[in-house]
Short mmCIF file of C-alpha atoms and ligand atoms in Angstrom, two decimals:
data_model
loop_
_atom_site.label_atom_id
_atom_site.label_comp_id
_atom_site.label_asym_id
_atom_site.label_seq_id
_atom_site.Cartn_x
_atom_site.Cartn_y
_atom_site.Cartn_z
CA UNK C 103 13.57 -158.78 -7.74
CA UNK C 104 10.43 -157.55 -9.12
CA UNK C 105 9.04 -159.64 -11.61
CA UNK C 106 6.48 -157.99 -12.38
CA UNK C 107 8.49 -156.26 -14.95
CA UNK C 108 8.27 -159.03 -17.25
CA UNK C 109 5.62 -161.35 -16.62
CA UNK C 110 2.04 -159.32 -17.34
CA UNK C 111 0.85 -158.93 -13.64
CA UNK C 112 -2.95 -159.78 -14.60
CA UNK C 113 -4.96 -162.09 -16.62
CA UNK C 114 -7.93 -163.27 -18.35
CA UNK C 115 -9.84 -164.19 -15.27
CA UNK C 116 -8.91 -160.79 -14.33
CA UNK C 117 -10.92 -159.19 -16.83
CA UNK C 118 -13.57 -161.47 -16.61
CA UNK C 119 -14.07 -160.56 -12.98
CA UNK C 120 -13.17 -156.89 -12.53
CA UNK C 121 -14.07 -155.19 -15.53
CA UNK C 122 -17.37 -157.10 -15.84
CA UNK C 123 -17.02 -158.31 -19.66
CA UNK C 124 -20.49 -159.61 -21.35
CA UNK C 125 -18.97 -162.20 -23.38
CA UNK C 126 -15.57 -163.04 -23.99
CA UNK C 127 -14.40 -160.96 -27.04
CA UNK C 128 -13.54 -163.32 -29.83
CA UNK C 129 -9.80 -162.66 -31.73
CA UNK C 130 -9.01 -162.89 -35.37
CA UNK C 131 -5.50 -162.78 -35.39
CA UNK C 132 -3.33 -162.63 -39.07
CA UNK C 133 0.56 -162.34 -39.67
CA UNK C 134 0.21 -164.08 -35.83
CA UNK C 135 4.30 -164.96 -35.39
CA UNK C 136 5.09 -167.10 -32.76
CA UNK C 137 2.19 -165.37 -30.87
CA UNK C 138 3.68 -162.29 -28.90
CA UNK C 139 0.72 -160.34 -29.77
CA UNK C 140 -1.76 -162.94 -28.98
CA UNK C 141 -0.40 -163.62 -26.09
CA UNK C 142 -1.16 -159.88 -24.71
CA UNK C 143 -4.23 -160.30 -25.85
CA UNK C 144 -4.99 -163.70 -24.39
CA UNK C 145 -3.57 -162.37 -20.80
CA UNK C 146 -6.08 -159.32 -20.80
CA UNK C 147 -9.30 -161.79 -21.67
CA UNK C 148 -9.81 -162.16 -24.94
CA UNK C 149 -10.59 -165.41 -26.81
CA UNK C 150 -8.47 -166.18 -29.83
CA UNK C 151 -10.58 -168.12 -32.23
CA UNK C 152 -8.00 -168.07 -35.77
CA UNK C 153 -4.80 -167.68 -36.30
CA UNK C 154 -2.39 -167.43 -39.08
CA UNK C 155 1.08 -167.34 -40.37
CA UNK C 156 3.06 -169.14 -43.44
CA UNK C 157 6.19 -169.55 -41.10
CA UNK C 158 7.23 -172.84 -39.95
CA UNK C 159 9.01 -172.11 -37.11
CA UNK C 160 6.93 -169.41 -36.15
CA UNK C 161 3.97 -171.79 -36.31
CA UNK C 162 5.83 -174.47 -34.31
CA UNK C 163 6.44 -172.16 -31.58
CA UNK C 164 2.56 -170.79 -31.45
CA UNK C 165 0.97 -173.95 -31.27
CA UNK C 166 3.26 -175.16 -28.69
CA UNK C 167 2.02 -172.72 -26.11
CA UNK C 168 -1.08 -170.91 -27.59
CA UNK C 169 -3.08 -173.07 -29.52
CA UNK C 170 -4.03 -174.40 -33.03
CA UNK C 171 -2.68 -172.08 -36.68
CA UNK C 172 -3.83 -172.19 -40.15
CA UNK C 173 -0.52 -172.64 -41.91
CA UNK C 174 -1.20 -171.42 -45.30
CA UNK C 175 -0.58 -168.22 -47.00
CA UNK C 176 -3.16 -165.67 -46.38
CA UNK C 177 -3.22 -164.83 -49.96
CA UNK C 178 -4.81 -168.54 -49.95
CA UNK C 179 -7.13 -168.27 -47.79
CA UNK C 180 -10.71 -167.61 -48.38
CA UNK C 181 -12.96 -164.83 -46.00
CA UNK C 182 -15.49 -167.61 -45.36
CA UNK C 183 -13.07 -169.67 -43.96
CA UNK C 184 -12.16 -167.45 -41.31
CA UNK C 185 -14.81 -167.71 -38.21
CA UNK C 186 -16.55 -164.36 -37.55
CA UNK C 187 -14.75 -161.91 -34.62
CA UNK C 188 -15.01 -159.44 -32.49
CA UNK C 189 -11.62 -158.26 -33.20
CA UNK C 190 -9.09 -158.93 -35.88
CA UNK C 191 -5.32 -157.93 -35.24
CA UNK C 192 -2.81 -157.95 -37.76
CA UNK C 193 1.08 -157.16 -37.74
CA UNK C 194 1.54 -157.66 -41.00
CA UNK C 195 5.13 -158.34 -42.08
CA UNK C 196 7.59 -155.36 -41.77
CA UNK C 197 10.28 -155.71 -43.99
CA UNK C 198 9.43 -153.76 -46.68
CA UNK C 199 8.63 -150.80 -44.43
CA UNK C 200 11.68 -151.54 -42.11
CA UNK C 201 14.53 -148.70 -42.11
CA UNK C 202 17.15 -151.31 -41.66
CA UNK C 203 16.39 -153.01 -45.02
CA UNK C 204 15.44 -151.32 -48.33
CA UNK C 205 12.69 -148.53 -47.91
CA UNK C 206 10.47 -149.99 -51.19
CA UNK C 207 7.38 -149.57 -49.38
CA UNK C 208 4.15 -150.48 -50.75
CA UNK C 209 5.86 -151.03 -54.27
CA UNK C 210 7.49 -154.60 -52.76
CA UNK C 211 4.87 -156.82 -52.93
CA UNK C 212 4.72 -157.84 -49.51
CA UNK C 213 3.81 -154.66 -48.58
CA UNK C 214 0.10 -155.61 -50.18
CA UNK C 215 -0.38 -157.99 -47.48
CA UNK C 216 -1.91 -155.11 -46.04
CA UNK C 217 -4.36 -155.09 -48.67
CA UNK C 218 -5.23 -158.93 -47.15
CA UNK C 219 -6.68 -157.19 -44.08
CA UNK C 220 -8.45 -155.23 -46.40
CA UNK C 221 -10.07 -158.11 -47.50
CA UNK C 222 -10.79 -160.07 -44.44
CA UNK C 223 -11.72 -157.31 -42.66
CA UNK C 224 -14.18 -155.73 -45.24
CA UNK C 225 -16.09 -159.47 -44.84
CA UNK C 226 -16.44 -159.48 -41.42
CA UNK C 227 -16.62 -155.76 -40.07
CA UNK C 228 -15.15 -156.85 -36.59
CA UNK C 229 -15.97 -154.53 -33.83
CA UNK C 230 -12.24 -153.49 -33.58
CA UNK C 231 -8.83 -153.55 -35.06
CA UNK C 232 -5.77 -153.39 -34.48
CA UNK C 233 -2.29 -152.65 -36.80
CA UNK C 234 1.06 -153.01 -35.64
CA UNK C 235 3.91 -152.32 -37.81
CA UNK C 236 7.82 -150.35 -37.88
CA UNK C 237 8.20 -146.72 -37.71
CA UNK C 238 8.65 -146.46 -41.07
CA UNK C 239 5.23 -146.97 -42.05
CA UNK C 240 4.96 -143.22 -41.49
CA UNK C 241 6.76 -142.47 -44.17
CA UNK C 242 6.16 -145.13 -46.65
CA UNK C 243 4.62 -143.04 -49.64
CA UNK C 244 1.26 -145.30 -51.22
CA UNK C 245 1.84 -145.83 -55.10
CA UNK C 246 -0.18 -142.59 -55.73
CA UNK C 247 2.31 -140.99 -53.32
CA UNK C 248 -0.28 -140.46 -50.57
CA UNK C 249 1.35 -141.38 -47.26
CA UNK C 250 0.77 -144.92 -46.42
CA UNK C 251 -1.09 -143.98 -43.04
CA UNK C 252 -3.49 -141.53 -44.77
CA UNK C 253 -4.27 -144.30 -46.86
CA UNK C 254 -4.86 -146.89 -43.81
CA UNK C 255 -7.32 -144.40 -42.05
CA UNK C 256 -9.39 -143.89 -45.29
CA UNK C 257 -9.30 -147.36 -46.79
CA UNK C 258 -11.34 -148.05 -42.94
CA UNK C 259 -12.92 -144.52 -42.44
CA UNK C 260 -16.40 -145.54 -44.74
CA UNK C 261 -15.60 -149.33 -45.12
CA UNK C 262 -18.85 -150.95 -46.27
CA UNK C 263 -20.73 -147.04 -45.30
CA UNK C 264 -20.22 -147.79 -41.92
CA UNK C 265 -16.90 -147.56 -41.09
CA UNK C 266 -13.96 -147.17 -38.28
CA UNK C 267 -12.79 -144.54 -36.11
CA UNK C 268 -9.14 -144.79 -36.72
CA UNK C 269 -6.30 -143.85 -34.79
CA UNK C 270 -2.42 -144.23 -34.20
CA UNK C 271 0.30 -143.37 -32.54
CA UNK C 272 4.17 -143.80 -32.35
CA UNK C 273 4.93 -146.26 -29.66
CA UNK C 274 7.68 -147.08 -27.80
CA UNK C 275 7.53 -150.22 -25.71
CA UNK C 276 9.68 -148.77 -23.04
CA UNK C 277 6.88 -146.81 -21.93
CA UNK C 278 4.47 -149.91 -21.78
CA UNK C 279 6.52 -151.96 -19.01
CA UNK C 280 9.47 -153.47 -22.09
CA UNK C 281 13.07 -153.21 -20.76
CA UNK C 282 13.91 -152.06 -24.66
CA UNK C 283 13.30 -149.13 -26.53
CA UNK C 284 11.73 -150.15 -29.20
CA UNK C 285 9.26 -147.94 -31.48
CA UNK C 286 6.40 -149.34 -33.32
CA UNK C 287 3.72 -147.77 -34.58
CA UNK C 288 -0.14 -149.15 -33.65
CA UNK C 289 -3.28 -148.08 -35.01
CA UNK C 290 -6.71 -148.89 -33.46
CA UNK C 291 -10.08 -148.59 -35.58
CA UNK C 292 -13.11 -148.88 -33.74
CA UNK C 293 -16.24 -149.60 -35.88
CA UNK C 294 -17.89 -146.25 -35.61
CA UNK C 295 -21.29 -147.60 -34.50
CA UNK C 296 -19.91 -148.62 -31.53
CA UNK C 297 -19.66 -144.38 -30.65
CA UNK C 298 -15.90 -144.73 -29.37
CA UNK C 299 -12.74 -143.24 -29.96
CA UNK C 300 -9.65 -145.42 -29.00
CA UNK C 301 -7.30 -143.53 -26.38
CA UNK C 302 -3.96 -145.05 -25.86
CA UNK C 303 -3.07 -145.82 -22.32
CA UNK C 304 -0.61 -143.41 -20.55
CA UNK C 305 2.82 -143.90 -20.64
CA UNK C 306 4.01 -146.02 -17.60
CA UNK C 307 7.26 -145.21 -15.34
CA UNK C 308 10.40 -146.75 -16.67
CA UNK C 309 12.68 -146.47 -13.69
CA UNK C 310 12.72 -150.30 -12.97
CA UNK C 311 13.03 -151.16 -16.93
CA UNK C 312 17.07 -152.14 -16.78
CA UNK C 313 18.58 -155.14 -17.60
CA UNK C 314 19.35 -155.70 -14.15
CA UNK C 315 16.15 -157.16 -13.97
CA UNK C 316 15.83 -158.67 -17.06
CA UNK C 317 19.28 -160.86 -16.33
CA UNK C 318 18.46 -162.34 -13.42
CA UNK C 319 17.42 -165.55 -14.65
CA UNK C 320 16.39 -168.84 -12.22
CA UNK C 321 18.21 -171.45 -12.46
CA UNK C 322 17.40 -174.04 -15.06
CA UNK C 323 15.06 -171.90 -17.02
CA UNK C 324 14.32 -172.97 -20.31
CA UNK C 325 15.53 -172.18 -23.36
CA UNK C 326 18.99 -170.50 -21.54
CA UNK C 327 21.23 -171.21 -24.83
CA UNK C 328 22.73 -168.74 -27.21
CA UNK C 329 24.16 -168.56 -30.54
CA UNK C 330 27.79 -168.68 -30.54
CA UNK C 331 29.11 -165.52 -32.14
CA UNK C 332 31.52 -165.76 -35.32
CA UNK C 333 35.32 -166.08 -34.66
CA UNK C 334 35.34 -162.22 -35.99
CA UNK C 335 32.91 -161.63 -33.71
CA UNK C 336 34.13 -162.66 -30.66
CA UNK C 337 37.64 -160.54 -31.37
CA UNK C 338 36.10 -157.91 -31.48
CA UNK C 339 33.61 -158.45 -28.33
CA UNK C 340 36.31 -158.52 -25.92
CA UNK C 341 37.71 -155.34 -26.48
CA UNK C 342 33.76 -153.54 -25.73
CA UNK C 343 33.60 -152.61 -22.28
CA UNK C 344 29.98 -152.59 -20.73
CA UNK C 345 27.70 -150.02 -22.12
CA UNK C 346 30.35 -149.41 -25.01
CA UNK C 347 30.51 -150.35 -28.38
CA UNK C 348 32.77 -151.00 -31.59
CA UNK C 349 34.01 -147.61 -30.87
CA UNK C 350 36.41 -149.26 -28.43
CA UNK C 351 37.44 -151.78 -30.24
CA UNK C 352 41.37 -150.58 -31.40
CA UNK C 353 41.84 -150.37 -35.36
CA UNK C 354 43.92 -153.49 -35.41
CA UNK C 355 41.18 -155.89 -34.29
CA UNK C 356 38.38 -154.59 -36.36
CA UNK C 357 37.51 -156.89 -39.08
CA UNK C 358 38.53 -155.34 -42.15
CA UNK C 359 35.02 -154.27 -43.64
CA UNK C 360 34.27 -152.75 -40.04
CA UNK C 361 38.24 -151.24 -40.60
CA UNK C 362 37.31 -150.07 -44.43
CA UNK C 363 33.87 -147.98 -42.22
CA UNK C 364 36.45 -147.11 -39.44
CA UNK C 365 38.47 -145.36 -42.59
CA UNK C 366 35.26 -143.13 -43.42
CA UNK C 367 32.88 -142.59 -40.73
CA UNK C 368 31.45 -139.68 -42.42
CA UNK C 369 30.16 -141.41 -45.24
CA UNK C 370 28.59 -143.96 -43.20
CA UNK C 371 27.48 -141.63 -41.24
CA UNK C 372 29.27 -142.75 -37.65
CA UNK C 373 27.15 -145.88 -36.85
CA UNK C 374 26.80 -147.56 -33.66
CA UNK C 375 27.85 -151.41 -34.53
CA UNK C 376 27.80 -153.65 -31.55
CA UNK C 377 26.07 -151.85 -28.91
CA UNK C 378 27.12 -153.70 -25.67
CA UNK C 379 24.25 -151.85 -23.22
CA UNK C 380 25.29 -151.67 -19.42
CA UNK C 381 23.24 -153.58 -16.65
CA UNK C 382 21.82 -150.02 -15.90
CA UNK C 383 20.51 -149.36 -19.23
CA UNK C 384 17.37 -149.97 -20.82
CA UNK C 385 17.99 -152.92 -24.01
CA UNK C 386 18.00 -151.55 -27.54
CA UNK C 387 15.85 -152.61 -29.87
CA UNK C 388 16.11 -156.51 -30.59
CA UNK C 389 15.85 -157.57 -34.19
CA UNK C 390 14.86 -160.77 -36.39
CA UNK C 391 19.04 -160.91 -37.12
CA UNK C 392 20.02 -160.76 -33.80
CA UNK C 393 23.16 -159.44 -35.07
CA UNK C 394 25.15 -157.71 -33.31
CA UNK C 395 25.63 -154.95 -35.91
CA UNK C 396 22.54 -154.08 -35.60
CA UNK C 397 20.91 -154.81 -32.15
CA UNK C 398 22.56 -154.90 -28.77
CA UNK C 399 22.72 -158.73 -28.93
CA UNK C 400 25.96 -158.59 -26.70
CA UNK C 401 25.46 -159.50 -22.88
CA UNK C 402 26.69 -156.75 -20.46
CA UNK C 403 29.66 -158.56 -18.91
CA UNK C 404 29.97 -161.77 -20.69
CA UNK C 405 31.73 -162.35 -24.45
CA UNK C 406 28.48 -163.75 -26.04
CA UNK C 407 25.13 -163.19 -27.71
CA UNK C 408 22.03 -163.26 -24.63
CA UNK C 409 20.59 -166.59 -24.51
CA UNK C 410 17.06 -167.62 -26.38
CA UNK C 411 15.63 -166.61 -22.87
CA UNK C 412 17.39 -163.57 -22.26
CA UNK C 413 15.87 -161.96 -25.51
CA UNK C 414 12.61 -163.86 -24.50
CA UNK C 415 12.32 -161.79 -21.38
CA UNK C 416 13.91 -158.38 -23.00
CA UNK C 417 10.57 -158.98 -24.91
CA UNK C 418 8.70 -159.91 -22.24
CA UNK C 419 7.86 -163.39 -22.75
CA UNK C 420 7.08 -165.03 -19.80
CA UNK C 421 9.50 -167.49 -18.45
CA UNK C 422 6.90 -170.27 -19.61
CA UNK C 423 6.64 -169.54 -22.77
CA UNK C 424 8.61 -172.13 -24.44
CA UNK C 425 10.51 -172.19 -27.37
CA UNK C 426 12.66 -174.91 -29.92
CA UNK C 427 16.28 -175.01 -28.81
CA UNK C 428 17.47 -178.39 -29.36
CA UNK C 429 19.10 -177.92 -32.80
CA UNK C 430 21.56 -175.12 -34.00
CA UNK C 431 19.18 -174.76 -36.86
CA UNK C 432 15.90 -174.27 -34.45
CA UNK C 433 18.35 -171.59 -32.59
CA UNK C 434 19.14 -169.30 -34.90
CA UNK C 435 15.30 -169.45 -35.52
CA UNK C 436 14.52 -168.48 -32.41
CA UNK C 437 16.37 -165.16 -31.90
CA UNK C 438 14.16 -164.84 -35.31
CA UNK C 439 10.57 -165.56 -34.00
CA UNK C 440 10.79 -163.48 -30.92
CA UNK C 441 12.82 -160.47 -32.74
CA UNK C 442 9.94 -160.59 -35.06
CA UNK C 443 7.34 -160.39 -32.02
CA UNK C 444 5.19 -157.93 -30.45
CA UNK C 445 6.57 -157.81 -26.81
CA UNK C 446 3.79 -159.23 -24.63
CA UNK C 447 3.35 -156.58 -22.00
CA UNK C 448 3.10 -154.27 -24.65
CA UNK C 449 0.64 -155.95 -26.17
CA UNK C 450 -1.07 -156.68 -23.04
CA UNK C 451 -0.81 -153.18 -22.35
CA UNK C 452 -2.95 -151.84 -25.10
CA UNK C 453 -5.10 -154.89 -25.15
CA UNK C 454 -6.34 -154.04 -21.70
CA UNK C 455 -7.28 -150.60 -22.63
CA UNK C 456 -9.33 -151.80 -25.64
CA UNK C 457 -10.97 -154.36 -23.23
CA UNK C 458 -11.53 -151.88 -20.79
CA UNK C 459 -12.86 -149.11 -23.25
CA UNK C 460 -15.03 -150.97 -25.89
CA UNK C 461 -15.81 -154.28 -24.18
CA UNK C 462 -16.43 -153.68 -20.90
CA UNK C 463 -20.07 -154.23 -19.82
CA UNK C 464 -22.27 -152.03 -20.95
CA UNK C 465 -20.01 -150.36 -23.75
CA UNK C 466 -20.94 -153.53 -25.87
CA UNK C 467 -24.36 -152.71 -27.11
CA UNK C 468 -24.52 -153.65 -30.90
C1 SAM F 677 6.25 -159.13 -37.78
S1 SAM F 677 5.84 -160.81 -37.80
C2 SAM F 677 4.43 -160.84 -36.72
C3 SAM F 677 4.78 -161.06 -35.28
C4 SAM F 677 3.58 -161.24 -34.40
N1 SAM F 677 2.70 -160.11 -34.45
C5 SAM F 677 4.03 -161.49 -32.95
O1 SAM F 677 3.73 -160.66 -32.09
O2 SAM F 677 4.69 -162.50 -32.68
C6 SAM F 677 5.08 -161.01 -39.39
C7 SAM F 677 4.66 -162.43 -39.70
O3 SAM F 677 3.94 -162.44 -40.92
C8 SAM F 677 4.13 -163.73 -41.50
N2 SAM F 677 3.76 -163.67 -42.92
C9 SAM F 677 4.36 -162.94 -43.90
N3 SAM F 677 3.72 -163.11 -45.08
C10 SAM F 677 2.71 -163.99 -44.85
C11 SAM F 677 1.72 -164.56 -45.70
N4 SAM F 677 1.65 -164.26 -46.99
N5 SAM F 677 0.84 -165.43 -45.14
C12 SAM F 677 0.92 -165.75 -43.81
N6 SAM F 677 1.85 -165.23 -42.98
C13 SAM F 677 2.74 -164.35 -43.48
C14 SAM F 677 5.61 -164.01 -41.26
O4 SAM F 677 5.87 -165.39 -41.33
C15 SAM F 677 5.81 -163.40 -39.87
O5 SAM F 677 5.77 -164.38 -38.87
#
């Protein structure tokens, strides 16, 4: 088996000894989650020196294997009490923006937690940044009805007369190493005295990226529990043959609001409920829910959701990266902290390309 599909092949010392880094790069991370982001970073060499998030279990999980959080709101929390960075990334929450829930865009308020980076970022100028957020961010209208993404680039094209060079792209971690198709959006500002335009890495072959891979677990891994599926549930699981879906599930054992759909697929416009993807397949998209409406939660050949780990490594967690399973209640918050993440190699992916094209010795004059 090839791990090296899910565990990010390189790290810090890496960096520090190939690409010749002056100092290491110092990390501001906000909306930080259980630390799927950081963790990238961390693995390609850079230093995280603050880190934030509100959510208890999300802040349980990150200091466990990452390191010390500030636990209060960022709407609390002051600019001078945030150290100074080179770098400041920010995933800042996606709900509002997210096509599965209610498209109100900037106009929900948590949608202004963007405007918090604003603010930290406009205080300490770091050399780079970095936004990751849903695909619906491009085309989340701004309350003037610019589009949201115009807005980002401007808001950071003359910050403070000086000012980033700003870009983004549509990402799907699939390319980046991620056994999951999974589409995120990332921009990159670099401060524009630094002379550099970001470039995205290239896309990397996906012909090992199957679940094959991702399912082959050690034995007595961590973590290796899942969250029993409801009685309904588990009717209709049995009746979804690997790589199907509630398509094959006969009328009679549909529950009856997936029967009352059944009755008009046209008007719900044929969706895809319980995705059960095939060993061969590449995962879908794994979500905070971990429903299996609406993420292909259901193992290939066995009646039940994947285990805490199994979504761990389908977002590329490393198998010692641990998490909280020893209550029902810390369970269910699981599948939630690591739907909610950035999935490490991705991360690490795009971390190492930043390292290599704005830190790297020599490229960090000012
Ligand atoms: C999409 S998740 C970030 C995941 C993270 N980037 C990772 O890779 O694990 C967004 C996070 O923002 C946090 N958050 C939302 N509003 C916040 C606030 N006002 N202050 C601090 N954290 C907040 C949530 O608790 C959630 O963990």
């Amino acid at each position: 088996m090839d791990t090296k599909l899910l565990t990010v092949s390189q790290t810090k010392e890496y960096w520090e000894d190939n690409i010749s880094v002056s100092d290491t790069p110092q990390l501001i991370s906000l909306f930080s989650g259980c630390g799927g982001m950081d963790l990238g970073f961390k693995k390609a060499g850079f230093d995280i020196i603050y880190a934030n998030d509100f959510d208890s279990d999300a802040q349980a999980v990150y200091s466990l294997n990452i390191g010390e959080i500030d636990k209060r709101d960022i709407l609390s929390v002051g600019e001078d009490e945030i150290p100074d960075g080179d770098i400041l990334t920010a995933g800042f929450p996606c709900q509002p923006f997210s096509n599965a829930g209610n498209r109100k865009g900037v106009y929900d308020s948590r949608g202004m937690l963007y405007k918090e980076c604003l603010r930290i970022i406009k205080k300490k100028m770091p050399k780079v940044i970095v936004f990751e957020n849903v695909k619906g961010l491009l085309s989340t209208k701004y309350i003037d009805g610019r589009n949201l993404a115009e807005v980002i680039i401007e808001d950071l094209s003359d910050m403070n007369n000086i000012g980033y060079n700003v870009v983004y792209q549509l990402v799907n971690a699939s390319d980046y190493g991620v056994p999951q198709n999974r589409q995120r959006v990332v921009f990159v500002g670099v401060r524009k005295d630094m002379g550099i335009t970001f470039q995205f890495p290239k896309k990397q072959d996906k012909k090992k990226l199957t679940l094959n891979y991702v399912l082959d677990l050690p034995d007595n891994v961590a973590n290796n529990i899942d969250w029993p599926l409801s009685p309904q549930a588990l009717e209709m699981v049995q009746y979804i043959p690997e790589g199907g879906s509630w398509k094959n599930v006969p009328y009679e054992h549909l529950a009856p609001r997936f029967q009352r759909i059944r009755n008009n697929m046209k008007k719900y416009h044929s969706p895809n409920f319980y995705r059960r993807f095939s060993r061969d397949e590449i995962c879908g998209t794994m979500t905070a829910s971990a429903q299996p409406e609406n993420c292909g939660i259901i193992h290939p050949t066995e009646n039940r959701r994947y285990t805490v780990r199994e979504v761990a490594r389908i977002q590329t967690f490393p198998d010692d990266f641990n998490f909280l399973t020893d209550t029902p209640r810390n369970i269910t918050a699981m599948y939630k902290v690591i739907g909610n993440a950035v999935p490490v190699t991705l991360a690490y992916n795009i971390a190492s390309a930043i390292m290599e094209q704005v830190f790297a010795k020599g490229k960090q004059n000012k």
